[in-house]
Short mmCIF file of C-alpha atoms in Angstrom, two decimals:
data_model
loop_
_atom_site.label_atom_id
_atom_site.label_comp_id
_atom_site.label_asym_id
_atom_site.label_seq_id
_atom_site.Cartn_x
_atom_site.Cartn_y
_atom_site.Cartn_z
CA MET A 1 0.10 -0.20 3.41
CA ALA A 2 1.40 -2.35 0.49
CA ARG A 3 -2.16 -3.05 -0.58
CA GLN A 4 -2.82 0.69 -0.80
CA LEU A 5 0.24 0.65 -2.93
CA ARG A 6 -0.77 -2.02 -5.29
CA HIS A 7 -4.23 -0.46 -5.44
CA LEU A 8 -2.90 2.95 -6.56
CA ARG A 9 -0.26 1.48 -9.05
CA ALA A 10 -3.14 -0.58 -10.61
CA ILE A 11 -5.32 2.31 -10.97
CA ALA A 12 -2.32 4.28 -12.64
CA VAL A 13 -1.95 1.33 -15.10
CA LEU A 14 -5.47 1.60 -15.95
CA GLY A 15 -5.04 5.55 -16.71
CA CYS A 16 -1.99 5.19 -18.68
CA ALA A 17 -2.47 1.95 -20.77
CA SER A 18 -6.11 2.32 -20.99
CA VAL A 19 -6.31 -1.57 -20.24
CA ILE A 20 -9.00 -3.42 -18.28
CA VAL A 21 -7.75 -4.70 -14.94
CA LEU A 22 -9.69 -5.74 -12.05
CA LEU A 23 -9.40 -3.84 -8.80
CA ALA A 24 -9.95 -5.93 -5.92
CA GLY A 25 -8.83 -5.28 -2.30
CA SER A 26 -7.92 -8.03 0.15
CA PRO A 27 -11.01 -9.51 2.22
CA ALA A 28 -11.78 -6.72 4.86
CA SER A 29 -14.70 -4.57 5.78
CA ALA A 30 -16.53 -2.66 3.72
CA ASP A 31 -15.23 0.40 5.21
CA ASN A 32 -11.77 -0.24 3.80
CA PRO A 33 -10.46 2.12 1.16
CA PRO A 34 -12.84 1.16 -1.96
CA PRO A 35 -11.47 1.01 -5.44
CA LEU A 36 -12.28 4.31 -7.43
CA ALA A 37 -13.08 4.05 -11.04
CA CYS A 38 -11.80 7.54 -12.30
CA GLY A 39 -9.10 7.19 -14.61
CA THR A 40 -10.23 3.63 -15.90
CA PRO A 41 -11.95 2.52 -19.07
CA ALA A 42 -15.20 2.64 -17.29
CA MET A 43 -14.49 6.45 -16.32
CA PRO A 44 -12.08 8.15 -18.47
CA GLY A 45 -10.68 11.47 -17.68
CA PRO A 46 -11.65 14.35 -17.14
CA CYS A 47 -12.90 13.00 -13.84
CA ALA A 48 -12.46 13.14 -10.08
CA GLN A 49 -13.35 10.99 -7.21
CA THR A 50 -12.94 11.00 -3.27
CA ALA A 51 -13.86 8.47 -0.79
CA HIS A 52 -13.72 8.36 2.89
CA PHE A 53 -13.08 5.09 4.76
CA THR A 54 -12.61 4.23 8.34
CA ASN A 55 -10.85 0.86 8.58
CA GLN A 56 -7.40 -0.63 7.48
CA GLN A 57 -8.18 -4.35 8.04
CA GLY A 58 -6.55 -7.24 6.37
CA PHE A 59 -3.24 -8.95 5.43
CA GLU A 60 -0.53 -6.79 3.73
CA THR A 61 2.59 -8.34 1.86
CA PRO A 62 5.77 -8.18 3.67
CA LEU A 63 7.87 -5.09 3.88
CA GLY A 64 10.75 -6.94 2.19
CA THR A 65 14.54 -6.27 2.34
CA PRO A 66 15.08 -2.71 2.62
CA THR A 67 17.59 -0.84 0.66
CA ASN A 68 19.02 1.02 3.70
CA ALA A 69 20.96 -0.30 6.82
CA SER A 70 18.06 -1.00 8.96
CA THR A 71 18.24 -1.96 12.65
CA CYS A 72 14.69 -3.15 12.58
CA PRO A 73 14.00 -6.63 13.46
CA ASP A 74 13.99 -9.33 10.86
CA TRP A 75 10.39 -10.25 11.43
CA LEU A 76 9.36 -6.63 10.86
CA VAL A 77 10.51 -6.78 7.24
CA ASN A 78 9.77 -10.46 6.30
CA ASP A 79 6.49 -11.56 8.43
CA LEU A 80 3.02 -10.85 7.05
CA PRO A 81 1.36 -8.04 8.89
CA PHE A 82 -2.56 -8.33 9.50
CA LEU A 83 -3.67 -4.80 10.11
CA ASP A 84 -7.03 -4.18 12.15
CA MET A 85 -6.83 -0.34 12.47
CA THR A 86 -9.66 2.01 12.95
CA GLY A 87 -9.42 5.83 12.18
CA ASN A 88 -10.02 8.29 9.41
CA GLY A 89 -8.81 7.83 5.98
CA VAL A 90 -9.51 9.54 2.48
CA GLU A 91 -8.62 8.57 -1.11
CA HIS A 92 -8.83 10.95 -3.99
CA VAL A 93 -8.30 10.48 -7.86
CA ASN A 94 -7.96 12.90 -10.51
CA ALA A 95 -7.54 12.35 -14.13
CA ASN A 96 -7.63 14.84 -16.97
CA LYS A 97 -8.71 14.70 -20.86
CA ALA A 98 -5.20 13.24 -21.81
CA GLN A 99 -5.60 10.75 -19.10
CA ASP A 100 -2.84 12.10 -17.09
CA PHE A 101 -3.47 10.81 -13.52
CA TRP A 102 -2.98 11.70 -9.83
CA ALA A 103 -4.15 9.73 -6.79
CA THR A 104 -3.39 10.00 -3.13
CA ASN A 105 -4.61 7.81 -0.16
CA THR A 106 -4.27 8.91 3.60
CA PHE A 107 -5.06 7.31 6.86
CA THR A 108 -4.32 7.81 10.50
CA GLY A 109 -5.80 5.49 13.34
CA THR A 110 -5.39 3.11 16.09
CA GLY A 111 -5.30 -0.55 16.70
CA THR A 112 -3.16 -3.79 16.32
CA LEU A 113 -0.62 -4.87 13.90
CA THR A 114 -0.25 -8.72 14.04
CA LEU A 115 2.88 -10.04 12.46
CA TYR A 116 2.90 -13.67 11.15
CA PRO A 117 5.82 -15.60 9.86
CA PRO A 118 5.23 -16.76 6.11
CA SER A 119 4.92 -20.11 7.42
CA SER A 120 1.90 -19.41 9.59
CA VAL A 121 -0.21 -18.14 6.71
CA ASN A 122 -1.32 -19.43 3.19
CA LEU A 123 -2.36 -16.56 1.01
CA VAL A 124 -4.02 -16.61 -2.30
CA PHE A 125 -3.59 -13.47 -4.59
CA ASP A 126 -5.36 -12.36 -7.71
CA SER A 127 -3.82 -11.29 -11.17
CA GLN A 128 -2.77 -7.82 -9.78
CA GLY A 129 -1.08 -9.16 -6.40
CA ASN A 130 -3.92 -8.35 -4.23
CA ILE A 131 -4.39 -10.78 -1.52
CA VAL A 132 -7.95 -12.34 -2.01
CA SER A 133 -7.97 -14.87 0.89
CA ALA A 134 -5.67 -15.84 3.69
CA THR A 135 -5.77 -19.02 6.13
CA ILE A 136 -3.80 -18.80 9.21
CA THR A 137 -2.11 -22.03 9.92
CA GLY A 138 0.31 -21.00 12.77
CA PRO A 139 1.31 -18.58 15.64
CA ALA A 140 2.10 -15.00 15.17
CA ASP A 141 5.61 -13.65 16.16
CA THR A 142 4.21 -10.59 18.08
CA ILE A 143 1.27 -8.15 17.91
CA LEU A 144 2.01 -4.35 17.98
CA THR A 145 -0.63 -2.17 19.54
CA GLY A 146 -0.65 1.32 18.69
CA HIS A 147 -1.10 4.21 16.04
CA ILE A 148 -0.52 4.33 12.56
CA THR A 149 -0.43 7.16 9.91
CA ASP A 150 0.26 6.62 6.13
CA TRP A 151 0.25 8.43 2.94
CA PHE A 152 0.47 6.98 -0.63
CA GLY A 153 0.58 8.99 -3.75
CA VAL A 154 1.02 8.22 -7.63
CA SER A 155 1.20 10.56 -10.51
CA ALA A 156 1.62 9.40 -14.00
CA ASN A 157 1.24 10.32 -17.81
CA GLN A 158 2.20 8.61 -20.94
CA SER A 159 6.02 9.06 -20.36
CA SER A 160 6.81 9.38 -16.94
CA ALA A 161 5.32 8.42 -13.40
CA VAL A 162 6.00 8.43 -9.56
CA ILE A 163 4.77 6.40 -6.68
CA HIS A 164 5.70 7.63 -3.28
CA GLY A 165 4.68 6.45 0.20
CA THR A 166 5.26 6.89 3.81
CA VAL A 167 4.29 4.87 6.80
CA ASN A 168 4.52 5.48 10.46
CA VAL A 169 3.77 3.22 13.17
CA THR A 170 4.28 3.49 17.14
CA GLY A 171 3.29 1.44 19.70
CA THR A 172 3.86 -1.57 22.28
CA LEU A 173 4.82 -5.19 21.52
CA THR A 174 3.19 -8.11 23.19
CA ASP A 175 6.44 -8.33 25.44
CA GLY A 176 6.08 -4.74 26.50
CA THR A 177 8.87 -3.32 24.17
CA GLN A 178 8.21 0.22 22.81
CA LEU A 179 8.63 0.16 19.07
CA SER A 180 8.49 3.17 16.40
CA VAL A 181 8.78 2.46 12.76
CA HIS A 182 9.14 4.86 9.80
CA TYR A 183 8.95 3.30 6.13
CA THR A 184 9.41 5.06 3.08
CA THR A 185 8.89 3.52 -0.63
CA HIS A 186 9.58 5.17 -3.89
CA ALA A 187 9.56 4.39 -7.64
CA SER A 188 9.82 6.60 -10.51
CA TRP A 189 10.11 6.37 -14.40
CA THR A 190 11.56 8.97 -16.70
CA PRO A 191 11.00 9.90 -20.15
CA GLY A 192 12.08 7.16 -22.58
CA GLN A 193 10.49 4.45 -20.19
CA ILE A 194 7.22 2.68 -20.04
CA PRO A 195 5.76 3.58 -16.68
CA PHE A 196 4.65 0.54 -14.56
CA VAL A 197 6.16 -1.69 -17.17
CA ASP A 198 9.94 -1.05 -17.48
CA ALA A 199 11.99 -1.32 -14.24
CA PRO A 200 11.78 1.95 -12.37
CA HIS A 201 14.55 4.52 -13.36
CA LEU A 202 14.79 5.11 -9.41
CA SER A 203 13.47 2.86 -6.63
CA PHE A 204 14.06 2.22 -2.94
CA ASN A 205 12.24 0.90 0.17
CA LYS A 206 13.51 2.32 3.42
CA VAL A 207 12.59 1.26 6.89
CA THR A 208 13.99 2.61 10.62
CA CYS A 209 13.17 1.53 13.85
#
């Protein structure tokens, strides 16, 4: 979830600012969504790339405090989730000659979502905020077994940008409780701002259970 959003955001920075940034995902299977070069200095527009993947496997950063009045458990927004999902995913990147940029990433699959309190995991990040290593030092709060569907997208040019994402998870917790989660995140920059540098004109993270 969050890793995909950071990946798309890093690509957008490359497309808009034409700076060299390492695109590195968290440690996981080779079938996780791969970094795409379209829109980077290594492959400036016009270009288009598409990749298919079958896994979402690895630690994500916490959802964080939602901007809505959520009734979800505290551990859902504060814990570090480890995804071990298998299914079907596709990511697509398109950049034009002006380096205006569009990218999407979608996935649907089944598996487990293990939620660890921050005290139970030691994480190491790269310069782009991606998790490069994780050491589990304590127990998980719970495990959700079920189905996930998510979508993330970004569009950007020199004066404006939009990032938007949705995640839906349904399944059963370790204690037998049924849980359904809907998460929406959004950030946008308007003309007069520097996309991905200035604070967004509008941003929110909403989660409901």
